[in-house]
Amino acid sequence: MRIDVLTLFPGMFLPFLDESILGRARRRGLLEVQVHDLRHWAEEDRHRSVDDRPYGGGPGMVLMPGPVTRAVEAVQGACPRPGRLILLTPQGRRLDQALLAGLAREERLVLVAGHYEGFDERVRLALAPEEVSVGDYVLTGGELPALVLIDGTARLLPGVLGDGTSAACESFGEGLLEYPQYTRPAEFRGMRVPEVLLSGDHGAIARWRSEQSLRRTRERRPDLLAGSGPQGQGAQGVQGTEE
């Protein structure tokens, strides 16, 4: 998979993308990520401005339509096939495991990380992007949401995780929270690992894990059982001053 990211702060991405699972996936050729500076397409004035004050007044600055639109068109046109275009914005669909699974089936994604007070509305009208939010809270910009989306998508790509069943067994993989996990030692400060996990009975272990997963979901996230949790299309997010 190839992912192109358009941002005002490209330096925020590479340290994260070079580490851990994502770093290994990139080195093995399973994932390609290209990060582009939106300022390269700023032509409005000699200062290469990318933002300006909002019409009608109000606080903050708004990203101008010209640089963003030119950047997306140039990046999309650099490959034979355009990518699935996603704007990281609080007004979009909430990111969930079902959406990540769909993104992992794409050959290419193009992500636009906003900043300041968000995008001029004509960016949406000109490009008709898909809009995605990571949650109902405020972040400085769309860079962290873009990294969240990249991380969640990449781990679903074939070969990225060492165990092909790992992604399916994690929280939200099957619509439920993950069961409790234990490792050595068998006893720690008077707390013992459940005997069933030491029994070697794989059928009993599978049943215990299924029961624990359902119990934990019922206790901590009953909304998932009601069908209105991360798998749904619930509340809109608010990351960034807008992005």
Coordinates of C-alpha atoms in Angstrom, one line a residue:
M1 CA 0.0 0.0 0.0
R2 CA 1.1 3.6 -0.7
I3 CA -0.1 6.5 1.5
D4 CA 0.6 10.1 0.6
V5 CA 0.2 12.7 3.4
L6 CA -0.2 16.4 2.8
T7 CA 0.7 18.5 5.8
L8 CA 2.2 21.8 7.0
F9 CA 4.4 19.9 9.4
P10 CA 6.1 17.0 7.6
G11 CA 8.7 16.6 10.4
M12 CA 6.1 15.2 12.7
F13 CA 5.7 12.0 10.7
L14 CA 9.0 10.4 9.9
P15 CA 10.2 9.7 13.5
F16 CA 6.9 7.7 14.2
L17 CA 6.9 6.0 10.8
D18 CA 10.5 4.8 11.2
E19 CA 9.8 2.9 14.5
S20 CA 8.3 -0.4 15.6
I21 CA 5.8 -2.2 13.3
L22 CA 5.4 0.6 10.8
G23 CA 9.2 1.0 10.4
R24 CA 9.5 -2.8 9.7
A25 CA 6.6 -2.7 7.3
R26 CA 8.2 0.1 5.4
R27 CA 11.6 -1.5 5.3
R28 CA 10.1 -4.8 4.0
G29 CA 8.2 -2.9 1.2
L30 CA 4.7 -3.7 2.6
L31 CA 4.0 0.0 3.2
E32 CA 5.1 3.1 1.4
V33 CA 4.4 6.5 3.0
Q34 CA 5.3 9.8 1.2
V35 CA 4.9 13.0 3.2
H36 CA 4.4 16.3 1.3
D37 CA 4.7 19.9 2.6
L38 CA 1.6 21.9 1.6
R39 CA 3.8 25.0 1.4
H40 CA 5.4 23.8 -1.8
W41 CA 2.1 24.6 -3.5
A42 CA 1.7 28.1 -2.0
E43 CA 1.7 30.7 -4.8
E44 CA -0.7 33.3 -3.5
D45 CA 2.1 35.8 -2.5
R46 CA 5.9 36.1 -2.2
H47 CA 5.7 34.9 1.4
R48 CA 4.2 31.6 0.2
S49 CA 1.3 32.0 2.5
V50 CA -1.0 29.0 3.1
D51 CA -3.5 30.6 5.5
D52 CA -5.4 33.9 6.0
R53 CA -8.0 35.4 8.3
P54 CA -11.6 34.2 8.0
Y55 CA -14.1 36.3 6.1
G56 CA -16.7 37.6 8.5
G57 CA -14.3 37.9 11.3
G58 CA -13.4 35.5 14.1
P59 CA -10.3 34.0 15.8
G60 CA -7.5 32.1 14.1
M61 CA -6.5 31.5 10.5
V62 CA -8.1 29.4 7.8
L63 CA -6.2 27.3 5.2
M64 CA -6.6 28.9 1.8
P65 CA -8.2 26.7 -1.0
G66 CA -5.4 27.3 -3.6
P67 CA -2.5 25.6 -1.9
V68 CA -4.5 22.6 -0.6
T69 CA -6.3 22.0 -3.9
R70 CA -3.1 22.3 -6.0
A71 CA -1.3 20.0 -3.7
V72 CA -3.9 17.3 -3.8
E73 CA -4.2 17.5 -7.6
A74 CA -0.5 17.3 -8.0
V75 CA 0.0 14.4 -5.7
Q76 CA -3.0 12.5 -7.2
G77 CA -1.6 13.1 -10.7
A78 CA 1.8 11.8 -9.8
C79 CA 0.6 8.1 -9.9
P80 CA -1.3 6.3 -12.6
R81 CA -4.2 5.7 -10.3
P82 CA -5.5 8.3 -7.9
G83 CA -5.8 7.4 -4.2
R84 CA -8.8 7.4 -1.9
L85 CA -8.8 11.0 -0.7
I86 CA -9.4 11.6 3.0
L87 CA -9.6 14.9 4.8
L88 CA -8.9 14.6 8.6
T89 CA -11.6 16.8 10.0
P90 CA -14.0 16.8 13.1
Q91 CA -17.0 16.9 10.8
G92 CA -16.3 13.5 9.2
R93 CA -17.2 9.9 9.9
R94 CA -15.8 8.7 13.1
L95 CA -12.8 6.3 12.6
D96 CA -13.6 2.8 13.6
Q97 CA -12.3 -0.7 12.9
A98 CA -14.8 -1.3 10.1
L99 CA -13.5 1.8 8.3
L100 CA -9.9 0.7 8.9
A101 CA -10.6 -2.7 7.4
G102 CA -12.0 -1.0 4.3
L103 CA -9.0 1.3 4.0
A104 CA -6.6 -1.6 4.3
R105 CA -8.1 -3.0 1.1
E106 CA -7.1 0.1 -0.9
E107 CA -4.0 0.3 -3.1
R108 CA -3.4 3.9 -2.2
L109 CA -4.6 6.6 0.3
V110 CA -4.1 10.3 0.1
L111 CA -4.5 12.0 3.5
V112 CA -4.8 15.8 4.1
A113 CA -4.0 17.0 7.6
G114 CA -5.4 20.4 8.3
H115 CA -4.3 22.9 10.9
Y116 CA -5.3 26.3 12.4
E117 CA -9.1 26.9 12.1
G118 CA -9.5 24.3 9.4
F119 CA -10.1 24.4 5.6
D120 CA -11.7 27.0 3.4
E121 CA -15.0 25.3 2.5
R122 CA -14.1 25.4 -1.2
V123 CA -11.5 22.7 -0.6
R124 CA -14.4 20.4 0.2
L125 CA -16.5 21.6 -2.8
A126 CA -13.6 21.4 -5.2
L127 CA -12.2 18.0 -4.2
A128 CA -15.2 16.1 -2.7
P129 CA -13.0 14.3 -0.2
E130 CA -14.0 11.6 2.3
E131 CA -13.9 13.2 5.7
V132 CA -12.8 11.3 8.8
S133 CA -12.6 12.2 12.5
V134 CA -10.7 10.3 15.3
G135 CA -12.9 11.3 18.2
D136 CA -14.7 14.0 20.2
Y137 CA -11.8 15.9 21.6
V138 CA -9.5 18.8 20.6
L139 CA -6.1 18.4 19.1
T140 CA -3.7 21.0 17.7
G141 CA -4.0 19.7 14.1
G142 CA -4.7 16.8 11.8
E143 CA -1.2 15.3 12.0
L144 CA -1.8 13.0 14.9
P145 CA -5.2 11.8 13.5
A146 CA -3.4 11.0 10.2
L147 CA -0.8 8.9 12.1
V148 CA -3.6 7.1 13.9
L149 CA -5.3 6.3 10.6
I150 CA -2.0 5.1 9.1
D151 CA -1.1 2.9 12.1
G152 CA -4.6 1.4 12.3
T153 CA -4.7 0.7 8.6
A154 CA -1.1 -0.6 8.2
R155 CA -1.4 -3.3 10.9
L156 CA -4.3 -4.9 8.9
L157 CA -2.1 -5.3 5.8
P158 CA -1.1 -8.9 5.0
G159 CA 2.3 -9.7 6.4
V160 CA 2.6 -6.6 8.6
L161 CA 1.9 -8.4 11.9
G162 CA 4.0 -11.4 12.7
D163 CA 0.9 -13.5 13.5
G164 CA -1.9 -13.3 10.9
T165 CA -4.5 -13.7 13.6
S166 CA -3.2 -10.9 15.9
A167 CA -5.4 -8.1 14.4
A168 CA -8.6 -10.2 14.6
C169 CA -8.0 -11.1 18.2
E170 CA -7.5 -7.5 19.4
S171 CA -10.2 -5.2 20.8
F172 CA -12.8 -4.2 18.2
G173 CA -11.4 -6.9 15.8
E174 CA -14.7 -8.7 16.1
G175 CA -16.8 -5.9 17.6
L176 CA -15.9 -6.7 21.2
L177 CA -13.1 -5.7 23.7
E178 CA -10.2 -8.1 24.0
Y179 CA -10.1 -10.7 26.8
P180 CA -7.5 -10.3 29.6
Q181 CA -4.0 -11.3 28.8
Y182 CA -1.4 -12.9 31.1
T183 CA 2.3 -13.8 30.9
R184 CA 5.0 -15.0 33.2
P185 CA 5.3 -15.3 36.2
A186 CA 2.3 -17.5 37.0
E187 CA 1.9 -15.6 40.3
F188 CA 2.6 -11.9 41.0
R189 CA 2.0 -10.3 44.4
G190 CA -0.6 -12.9 45.3
M191 CA -2.4 -12.7 42.0
R192 CA -2.4 -16.0 40.0
V193 CA -3.0 -16.5 36.3
P194 CA -6.4 -18.2 35.8
E195 CA -5.9 -22.0 35.9
V196 CA -7.6 -22.5 32.6
L197 CA -4.8 -20.7 30.8
L198 CA -2.3 -23.1 32.3
S199 CA -4.3 -26.2 31.5
G200 CA -3.3 -26.7 27.9
D201 CA -6.9 -27.3 27.0
H202 CA -7.2 -25.1 23.9
G203 CA -11.0 -25.6 23.7
A204 CA -11.5 -24.5 27.3
I205 CA -9.1 -21.6 26.8
A206 CA -11.0 -20.4 23.7
R207 CA -14.3 -20.6 25.6
W208 CA -12.9 -18.7 28.6
R209 CA -11.5 -16.0 26.3
S210 CA -14.8 -15.6 24.5
E211 CA -16.7 -15.4 27.8
Q212 CA -14.2 -12.8 29.2
S213 CA -14.4 -10.7 26.0
L214 CA -18.1 -10.6 26.2
R215 CA -18.1 -9.9 29.9
R216 CA -15.5 -7.1 29.6
T217 CA -17.5 -5.5 26.7
R218 CA -20.7 -5.6 28.7
E219 CA -19.1 -4.0 31.7
R220 CA -16.9 -1.3 30.0
R221 CA -18.5 -0.7 26.6
P222 CA -22.1 -1.8 26.5
D223 CA -22.7 0.5 23.6
L224 CA -20.8 -1.9 21.4
L225 CA -23.3 -4.7 22.2
A226 CA -26.1 -2.2 21.3
G227 CA -24.5 -1.6 17.9
S228 CA -23.8 2.1 18.5
G229 CA -20.1 2.0 19.4
P230 CA -16.9 2.4 17.3
Q231 CA -18.5 0.2 14.6
G232 CA -21.2 2.8 14.1
Q233 CA -21.5 6.3 12.6
G234 CA -22.1 8.1 15.9
A235 CA -20.8 11.4 17.1
Q236 CA -18.5 13.7 15.1
G237 CA -15.0 14.3 16.3
V238 CA -13.4 17.6 17.2
Q239 CA -9.6 17.1 16.7
G240 CA -7.7 20.2 16.1
T241 CA -8.7 23.8 16.5
E242 CA -10.8 22.5 13.7
E243 CA -8.5 19.8 12.2

